[in-house]
mmCIF file of C-alpha atoms and ligand atoms in Angstrom:
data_model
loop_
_atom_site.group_PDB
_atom_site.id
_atom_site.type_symbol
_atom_site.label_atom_id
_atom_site.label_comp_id
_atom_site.label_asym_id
_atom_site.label_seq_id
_atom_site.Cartn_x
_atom_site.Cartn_y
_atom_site.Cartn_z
ATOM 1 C CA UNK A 1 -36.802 5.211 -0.345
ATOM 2 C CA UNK A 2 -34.687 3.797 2.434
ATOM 3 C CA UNK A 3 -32.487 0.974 1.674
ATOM 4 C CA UNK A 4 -33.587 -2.527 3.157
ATOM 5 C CA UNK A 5 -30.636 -4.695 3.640
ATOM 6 C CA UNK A 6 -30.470 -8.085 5.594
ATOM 7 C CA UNK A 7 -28.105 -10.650 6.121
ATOM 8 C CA UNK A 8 -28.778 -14.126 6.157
ATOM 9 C CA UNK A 9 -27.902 -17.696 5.133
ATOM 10 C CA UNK A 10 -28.665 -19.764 2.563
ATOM 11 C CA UNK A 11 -31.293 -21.610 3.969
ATOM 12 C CA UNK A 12 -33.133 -18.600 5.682
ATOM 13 C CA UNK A 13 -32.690 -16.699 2.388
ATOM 14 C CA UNK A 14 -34.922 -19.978 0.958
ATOM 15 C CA UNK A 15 -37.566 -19.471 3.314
ATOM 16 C CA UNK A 16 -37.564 -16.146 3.800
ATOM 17 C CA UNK A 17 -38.328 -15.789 -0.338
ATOM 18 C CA UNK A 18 -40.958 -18.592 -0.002
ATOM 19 C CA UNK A 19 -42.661 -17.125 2.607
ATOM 20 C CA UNK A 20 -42.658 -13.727 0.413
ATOM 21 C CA UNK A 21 -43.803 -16.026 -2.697
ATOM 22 C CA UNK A 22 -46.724 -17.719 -0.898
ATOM 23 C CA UNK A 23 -48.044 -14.568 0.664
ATOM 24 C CA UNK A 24 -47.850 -12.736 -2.493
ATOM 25 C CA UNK A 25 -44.900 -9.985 -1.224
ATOM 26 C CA UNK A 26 -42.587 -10.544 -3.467
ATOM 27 C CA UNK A 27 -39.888 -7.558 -3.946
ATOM 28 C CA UNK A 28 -39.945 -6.351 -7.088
ATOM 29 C CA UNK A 29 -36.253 -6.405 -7.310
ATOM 30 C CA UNK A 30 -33.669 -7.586 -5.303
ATOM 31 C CA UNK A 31 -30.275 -7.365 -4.883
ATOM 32 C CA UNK A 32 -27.765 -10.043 -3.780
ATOM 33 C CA UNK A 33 -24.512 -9.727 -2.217
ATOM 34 C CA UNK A 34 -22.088 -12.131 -1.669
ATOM 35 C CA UNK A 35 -18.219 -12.810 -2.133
ATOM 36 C CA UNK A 36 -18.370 -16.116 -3.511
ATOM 37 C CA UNK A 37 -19.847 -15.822 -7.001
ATOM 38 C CA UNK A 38 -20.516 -19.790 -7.013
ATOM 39 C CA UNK A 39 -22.432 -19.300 -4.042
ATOM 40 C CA UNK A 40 -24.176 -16.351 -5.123
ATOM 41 C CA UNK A 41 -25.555 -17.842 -8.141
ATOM 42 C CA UNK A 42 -26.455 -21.160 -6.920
ATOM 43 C CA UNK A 43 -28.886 -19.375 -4.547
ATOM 44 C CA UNK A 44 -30.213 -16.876 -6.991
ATOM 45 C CA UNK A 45 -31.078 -19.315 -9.441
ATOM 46 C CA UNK A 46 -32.681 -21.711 -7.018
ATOM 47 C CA UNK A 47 -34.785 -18.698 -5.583
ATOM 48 C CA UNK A 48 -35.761 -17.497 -9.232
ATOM 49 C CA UNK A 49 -37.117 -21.325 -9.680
ATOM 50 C CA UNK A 50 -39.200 -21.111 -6.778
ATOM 51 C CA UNK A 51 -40.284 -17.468 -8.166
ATOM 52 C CA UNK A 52 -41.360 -19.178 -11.270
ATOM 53 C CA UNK A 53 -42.759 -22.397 -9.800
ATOM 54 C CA UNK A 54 -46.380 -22.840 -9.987
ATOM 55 C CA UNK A 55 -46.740 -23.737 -6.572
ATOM 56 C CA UNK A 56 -43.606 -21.512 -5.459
ATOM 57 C CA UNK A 57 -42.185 -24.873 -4.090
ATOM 58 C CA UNK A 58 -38.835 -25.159 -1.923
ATOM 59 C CA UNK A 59 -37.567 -27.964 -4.141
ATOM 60 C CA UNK A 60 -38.059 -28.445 -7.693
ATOM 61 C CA UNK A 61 -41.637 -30.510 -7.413
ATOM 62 C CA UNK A 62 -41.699 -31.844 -10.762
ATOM 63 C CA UNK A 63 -44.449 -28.709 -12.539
ATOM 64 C CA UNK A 64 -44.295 -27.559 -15.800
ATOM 65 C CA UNK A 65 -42.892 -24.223 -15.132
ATOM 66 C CA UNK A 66 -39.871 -26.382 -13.267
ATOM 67 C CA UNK A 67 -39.629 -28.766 -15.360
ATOM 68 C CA UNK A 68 -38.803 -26.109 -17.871
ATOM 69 C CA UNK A 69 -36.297 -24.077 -15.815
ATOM 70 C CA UNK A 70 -34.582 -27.461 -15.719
ATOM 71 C CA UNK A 71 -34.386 -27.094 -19.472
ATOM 72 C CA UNK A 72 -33.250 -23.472 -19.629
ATOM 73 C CA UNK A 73 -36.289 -23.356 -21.950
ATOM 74 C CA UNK A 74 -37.731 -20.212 -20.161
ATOM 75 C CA UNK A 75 -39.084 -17.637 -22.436
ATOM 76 C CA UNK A 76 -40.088 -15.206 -19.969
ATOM 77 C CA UNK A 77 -36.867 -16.061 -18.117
ATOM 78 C CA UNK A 78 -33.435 -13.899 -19.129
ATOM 79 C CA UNK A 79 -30.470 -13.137 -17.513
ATOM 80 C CA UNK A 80 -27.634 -10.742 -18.705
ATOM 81 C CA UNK A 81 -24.124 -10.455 -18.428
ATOM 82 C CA UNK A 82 -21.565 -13.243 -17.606
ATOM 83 C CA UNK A 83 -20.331 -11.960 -14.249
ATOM 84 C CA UNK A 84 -16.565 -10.892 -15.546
ATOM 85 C CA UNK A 85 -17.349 -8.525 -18.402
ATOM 86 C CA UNK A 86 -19.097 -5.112 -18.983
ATOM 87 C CA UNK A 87 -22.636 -5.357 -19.317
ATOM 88 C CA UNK A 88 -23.429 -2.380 -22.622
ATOM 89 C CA UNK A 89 -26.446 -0.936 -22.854
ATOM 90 C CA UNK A 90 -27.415 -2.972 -25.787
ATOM 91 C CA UNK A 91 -27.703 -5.953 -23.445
ATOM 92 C CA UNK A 92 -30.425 -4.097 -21.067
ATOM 93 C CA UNK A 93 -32.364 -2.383 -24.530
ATOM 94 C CA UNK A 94 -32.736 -6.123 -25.568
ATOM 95 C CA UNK A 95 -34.040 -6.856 -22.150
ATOM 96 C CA UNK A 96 -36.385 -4.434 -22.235
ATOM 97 C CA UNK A 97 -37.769 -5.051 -25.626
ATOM 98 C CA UNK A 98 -38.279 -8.570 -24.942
ATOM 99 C CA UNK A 99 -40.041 -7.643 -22.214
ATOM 100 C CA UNK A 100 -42.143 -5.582 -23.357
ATOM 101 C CA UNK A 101 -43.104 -7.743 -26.493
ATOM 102 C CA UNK A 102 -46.329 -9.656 -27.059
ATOM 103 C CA UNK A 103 -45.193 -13.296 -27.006
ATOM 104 C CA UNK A 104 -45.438 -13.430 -23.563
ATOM 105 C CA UNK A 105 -48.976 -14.111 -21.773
ATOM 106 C CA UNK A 106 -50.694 -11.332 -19.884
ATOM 107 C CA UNK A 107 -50.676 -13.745 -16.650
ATOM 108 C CA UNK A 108 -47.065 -14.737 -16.842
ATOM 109 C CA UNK A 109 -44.040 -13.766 -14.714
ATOM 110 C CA UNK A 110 -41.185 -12.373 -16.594
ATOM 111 C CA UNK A 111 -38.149 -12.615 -14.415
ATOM 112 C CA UNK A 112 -34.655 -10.649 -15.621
ATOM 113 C CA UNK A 113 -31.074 -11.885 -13.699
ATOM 114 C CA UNK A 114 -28.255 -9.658 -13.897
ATOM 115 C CA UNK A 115 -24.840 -10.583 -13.358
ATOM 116 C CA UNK A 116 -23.048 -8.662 -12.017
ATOM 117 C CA UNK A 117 -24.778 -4.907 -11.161
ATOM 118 C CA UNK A 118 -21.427 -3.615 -10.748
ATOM 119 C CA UNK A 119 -20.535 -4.809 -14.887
ATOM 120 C CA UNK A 120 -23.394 -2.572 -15.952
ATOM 121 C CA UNK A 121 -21.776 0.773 -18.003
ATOM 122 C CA UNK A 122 -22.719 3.655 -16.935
ATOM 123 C CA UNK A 123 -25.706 4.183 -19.747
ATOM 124 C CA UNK A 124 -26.882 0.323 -19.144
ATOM 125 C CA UNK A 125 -27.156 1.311 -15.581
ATOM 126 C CA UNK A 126 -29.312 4.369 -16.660
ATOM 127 C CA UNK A 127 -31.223 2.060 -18.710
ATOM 128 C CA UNK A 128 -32.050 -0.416 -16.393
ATOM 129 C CA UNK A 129 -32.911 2.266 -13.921
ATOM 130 C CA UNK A 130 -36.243 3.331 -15.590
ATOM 131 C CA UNK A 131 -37.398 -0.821 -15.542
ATOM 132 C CA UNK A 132 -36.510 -0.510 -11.844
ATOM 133 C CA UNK A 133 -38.616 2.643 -11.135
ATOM 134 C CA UNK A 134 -41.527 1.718 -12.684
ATOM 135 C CA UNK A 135 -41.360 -2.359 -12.561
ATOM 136 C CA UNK A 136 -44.406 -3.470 -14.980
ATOM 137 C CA UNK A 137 -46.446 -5.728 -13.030
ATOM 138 C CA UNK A 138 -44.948 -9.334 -12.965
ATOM 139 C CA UNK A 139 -41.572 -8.227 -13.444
ATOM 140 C CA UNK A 140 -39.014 -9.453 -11.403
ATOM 141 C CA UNK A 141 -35.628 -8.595 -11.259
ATOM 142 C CA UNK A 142 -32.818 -10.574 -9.522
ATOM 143 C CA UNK A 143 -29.509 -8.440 -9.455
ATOM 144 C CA UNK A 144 -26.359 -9.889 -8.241
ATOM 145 C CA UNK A 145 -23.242 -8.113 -6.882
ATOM 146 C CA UNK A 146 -19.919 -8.916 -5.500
ATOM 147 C CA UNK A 147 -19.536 -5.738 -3.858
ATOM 148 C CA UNK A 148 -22.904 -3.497 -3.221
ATOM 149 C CA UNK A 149 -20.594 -0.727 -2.819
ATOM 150 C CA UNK A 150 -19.945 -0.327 -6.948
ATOM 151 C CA UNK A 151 -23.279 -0.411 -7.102
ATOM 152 C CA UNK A 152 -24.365 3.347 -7.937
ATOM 153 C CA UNK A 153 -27.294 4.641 -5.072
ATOM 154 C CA UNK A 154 -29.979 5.388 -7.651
ATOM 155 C CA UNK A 155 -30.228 1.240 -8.060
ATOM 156 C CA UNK A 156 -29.667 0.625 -4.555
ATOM 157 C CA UNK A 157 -32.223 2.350 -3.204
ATOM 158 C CA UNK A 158 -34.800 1.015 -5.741
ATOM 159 C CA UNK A 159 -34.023 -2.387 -4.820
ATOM 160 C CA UNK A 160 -34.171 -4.846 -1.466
ATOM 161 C CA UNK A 161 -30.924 -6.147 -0.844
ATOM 162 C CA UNK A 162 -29.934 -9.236 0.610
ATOM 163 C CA UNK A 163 -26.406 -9.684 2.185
ATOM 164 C CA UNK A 164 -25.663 -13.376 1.228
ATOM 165 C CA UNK A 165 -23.429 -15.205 4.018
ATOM 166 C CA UNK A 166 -20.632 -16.356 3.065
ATOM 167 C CA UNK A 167 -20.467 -20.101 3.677
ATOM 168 C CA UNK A 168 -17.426 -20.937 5.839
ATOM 169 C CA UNK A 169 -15.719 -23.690 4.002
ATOM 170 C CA UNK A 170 -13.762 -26.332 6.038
ATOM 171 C CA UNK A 171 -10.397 -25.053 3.394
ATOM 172 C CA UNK A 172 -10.190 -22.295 5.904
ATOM 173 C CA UNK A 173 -8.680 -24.909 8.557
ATOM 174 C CA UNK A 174 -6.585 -26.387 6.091
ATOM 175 C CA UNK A 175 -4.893 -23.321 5.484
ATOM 176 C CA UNK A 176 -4.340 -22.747 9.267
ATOM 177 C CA UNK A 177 -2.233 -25.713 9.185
ATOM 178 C CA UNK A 178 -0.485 -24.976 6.166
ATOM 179 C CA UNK A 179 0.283 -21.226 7.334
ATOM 180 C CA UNK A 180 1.807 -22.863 11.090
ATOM 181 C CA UNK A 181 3.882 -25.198 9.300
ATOM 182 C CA UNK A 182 4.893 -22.634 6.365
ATOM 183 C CA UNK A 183 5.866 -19.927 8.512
ATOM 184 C CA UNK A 184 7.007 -22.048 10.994
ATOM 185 C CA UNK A 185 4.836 -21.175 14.083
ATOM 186 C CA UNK A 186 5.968 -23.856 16.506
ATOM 187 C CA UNK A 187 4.118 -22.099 19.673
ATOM 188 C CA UNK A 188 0.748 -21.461 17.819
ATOM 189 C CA UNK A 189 0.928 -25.018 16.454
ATOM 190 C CA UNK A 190 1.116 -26.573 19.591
ATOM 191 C CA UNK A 191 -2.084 -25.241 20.548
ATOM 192 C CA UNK A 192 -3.195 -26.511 17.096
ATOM 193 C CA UNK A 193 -2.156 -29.751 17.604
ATOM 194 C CA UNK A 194 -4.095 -29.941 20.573
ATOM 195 C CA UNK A 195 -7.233 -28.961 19.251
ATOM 196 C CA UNK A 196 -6.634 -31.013 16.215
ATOM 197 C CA UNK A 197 -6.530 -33.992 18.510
ATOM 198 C CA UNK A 198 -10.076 -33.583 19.965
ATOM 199 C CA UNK A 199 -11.351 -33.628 16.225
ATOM 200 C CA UNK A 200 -12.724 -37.136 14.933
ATOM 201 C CA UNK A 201 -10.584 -39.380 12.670
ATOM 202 C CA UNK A 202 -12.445 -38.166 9.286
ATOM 203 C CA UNK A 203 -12.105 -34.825 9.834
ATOM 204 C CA UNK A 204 -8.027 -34.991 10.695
ATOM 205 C CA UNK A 205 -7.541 -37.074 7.828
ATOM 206 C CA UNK A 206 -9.437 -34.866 5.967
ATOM 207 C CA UNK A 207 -7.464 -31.956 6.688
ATOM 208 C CA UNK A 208 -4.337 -33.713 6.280
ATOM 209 C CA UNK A 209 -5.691 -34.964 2.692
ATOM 210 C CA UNK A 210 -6.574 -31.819 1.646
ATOM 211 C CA UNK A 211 -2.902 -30.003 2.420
ATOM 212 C CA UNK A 212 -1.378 -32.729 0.874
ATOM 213 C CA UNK A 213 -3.197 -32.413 -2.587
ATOM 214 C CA UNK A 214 -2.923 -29.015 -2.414
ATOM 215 C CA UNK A 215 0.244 -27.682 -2.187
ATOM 216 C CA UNK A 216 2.868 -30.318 -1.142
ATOM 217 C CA UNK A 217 2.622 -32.889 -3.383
ATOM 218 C CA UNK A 218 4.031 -30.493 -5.951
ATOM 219 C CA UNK A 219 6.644 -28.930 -3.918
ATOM 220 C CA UNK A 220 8.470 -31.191 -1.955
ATOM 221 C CA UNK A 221 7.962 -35.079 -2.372
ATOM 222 C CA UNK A 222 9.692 -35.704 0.825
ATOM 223 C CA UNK A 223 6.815 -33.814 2.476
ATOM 224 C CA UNK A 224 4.229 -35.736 0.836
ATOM 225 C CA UNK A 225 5.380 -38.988 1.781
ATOM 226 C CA UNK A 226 5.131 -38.196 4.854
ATOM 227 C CA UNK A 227 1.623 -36.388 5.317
ATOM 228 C CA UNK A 228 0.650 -40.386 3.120
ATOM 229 C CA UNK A 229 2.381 -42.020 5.752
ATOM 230 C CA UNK A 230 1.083 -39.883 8.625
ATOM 231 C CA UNK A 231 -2.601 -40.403 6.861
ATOM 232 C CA UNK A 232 -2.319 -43.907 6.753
ATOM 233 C CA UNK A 233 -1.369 -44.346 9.972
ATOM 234 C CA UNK A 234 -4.148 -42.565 11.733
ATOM 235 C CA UNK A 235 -6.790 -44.260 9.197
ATOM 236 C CA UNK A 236 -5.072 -47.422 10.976
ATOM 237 C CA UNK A 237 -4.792 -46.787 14.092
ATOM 238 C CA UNK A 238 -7.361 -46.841 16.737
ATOM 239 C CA UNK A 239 -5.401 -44.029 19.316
ATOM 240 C CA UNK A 240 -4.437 -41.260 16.851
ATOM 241 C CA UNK A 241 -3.098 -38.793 19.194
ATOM 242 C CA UNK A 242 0.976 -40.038 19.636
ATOM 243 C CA UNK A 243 0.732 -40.162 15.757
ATOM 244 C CA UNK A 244 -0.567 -36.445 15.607
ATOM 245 C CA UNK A 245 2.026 -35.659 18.484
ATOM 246 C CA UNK A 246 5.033 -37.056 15.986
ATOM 247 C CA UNK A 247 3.459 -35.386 13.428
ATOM 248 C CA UNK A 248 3.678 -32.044 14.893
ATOM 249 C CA UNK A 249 7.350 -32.804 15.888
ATOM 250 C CA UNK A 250 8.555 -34.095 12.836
ATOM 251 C CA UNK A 251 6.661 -31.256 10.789
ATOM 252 C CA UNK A 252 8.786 -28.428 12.320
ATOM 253 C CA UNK A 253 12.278 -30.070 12.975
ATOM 254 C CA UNK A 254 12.257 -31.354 9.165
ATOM 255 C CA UNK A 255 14.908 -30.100 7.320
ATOM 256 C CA UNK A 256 12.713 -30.437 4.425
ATOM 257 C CA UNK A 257 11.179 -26.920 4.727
ATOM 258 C CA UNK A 258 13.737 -25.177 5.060
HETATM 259 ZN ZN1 ZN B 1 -42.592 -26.153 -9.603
#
């Protein structure tokens, strides 16, 4: 079987899986990728709610079967592993026992998480291999992944995979700044400090905020006063760019970095 891999974002990923849901296409297993393990669960879980849902909803709509995945009071709901350690093979036999045990209702779903595919030992992988050849109807199985590389081909090709995007955080600007001023990049941060003019009030003091919680308030106290005093000013101040322009001077002729 050729491998199916797409990327998308969070939201499409939503829809995409509802549409899938509603029109009764559902993979039987699916992998996710994504570097950010918060991410990565936060959408898995919210996709295997909508699996579960009675009316395969976008948003928890208040049914029984949500209701209890609010709970964690699933019984036809189990995930394995913890997303740091191995994953033995005991771990998958108890998933498949459960599964294939008689408390659960002919008609139901029974939906299996796994994090992360690249924990599994080798023997759990083998194990979980056979559920993934021959998935029993209503089985679905959700496996997540940092890297789909570790994941061995058998499993890959069995499965759907999903490339999660990685949501770009607004740290990634903060740390712009902080590398310029670190490493003392006075050309680069002059076109920085032009762009960072053209940004609105919130978003500069935001910045600012952020670099100051996060590394200089514990280095150099010097520093911090004056990214507070810079802050304060621009929170004040109705023309922010002369105070941005003094910033940028002060910043690198400060013989507090060095
Ligand atoms: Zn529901």
């Amino acid at each position: 079987m050729k491998e199916l891999i797409e990327k998308m974002q969070d939201s499409k990923i939503i829809t995409y899986f509802n549409e899938l849901l509603t029109n009764g296409q559902m993979f039987h297993s699916t992998i996710f990728s994504c570097n950010n393990q918060t991410q990565l669960e936060n959408i898995v879980e919210e996709i295997i709610r909508m699996t579960i849902c009675e009316n395969h909803a976008i948003k928890n709509d208040g049914c029984a079967l949500c209701c209890k995945f609010e709970k964690n009071n699933l019984l036809n709901l189990i995930r394995i592993g913890d997303g740091v350690n191995l994953i033995k093979k005991e771990s998958v036999n108890e998933l498949i026992t459960s599964f294939s045990s008689s408390t659960f209702e002919q008609s139901s779903l029974k939906v299996y998480l796994i994090k992360n595919v690249e924990n599994l030992t080798e023997t759990a992988a083998n194990a979980i291999l056979k559920l993934l050849e021959e998935p029993p109807t209503g089985v679905f199985a959700f496996l997540l992944t940092n890297d789909r590389n570790q994941i061995i081909s058998t499993i890959k090709s069995r499965c759907k995979t999903i490339m999660v995007e990685e949501r770009v955080v607004d740290l990634d600007i903060d740390l712009e700044l902080l590398d310029l001023i670190q490493n003392n990049k006075k050309n680069e941060a002059l076109l920085y400090s032009e762009n960072f003019k053209r940004k609105d009030k919130k978003e500069q003091i935001e910045i600012l905020n952020q670099i100051y919680k996060k590394e200089i308030l514990t280095n150099r106290q010097e520093v911090a006063e004056f990214f507070l005093d810079t802050i304060l000013e621009i929170k004040r101040s109705s023309y922010t760019n002369l105070i941005i322009e003094n910033f940028f001077i002060k910043i690198f002729e400060a013989p507090i970095w060095k």
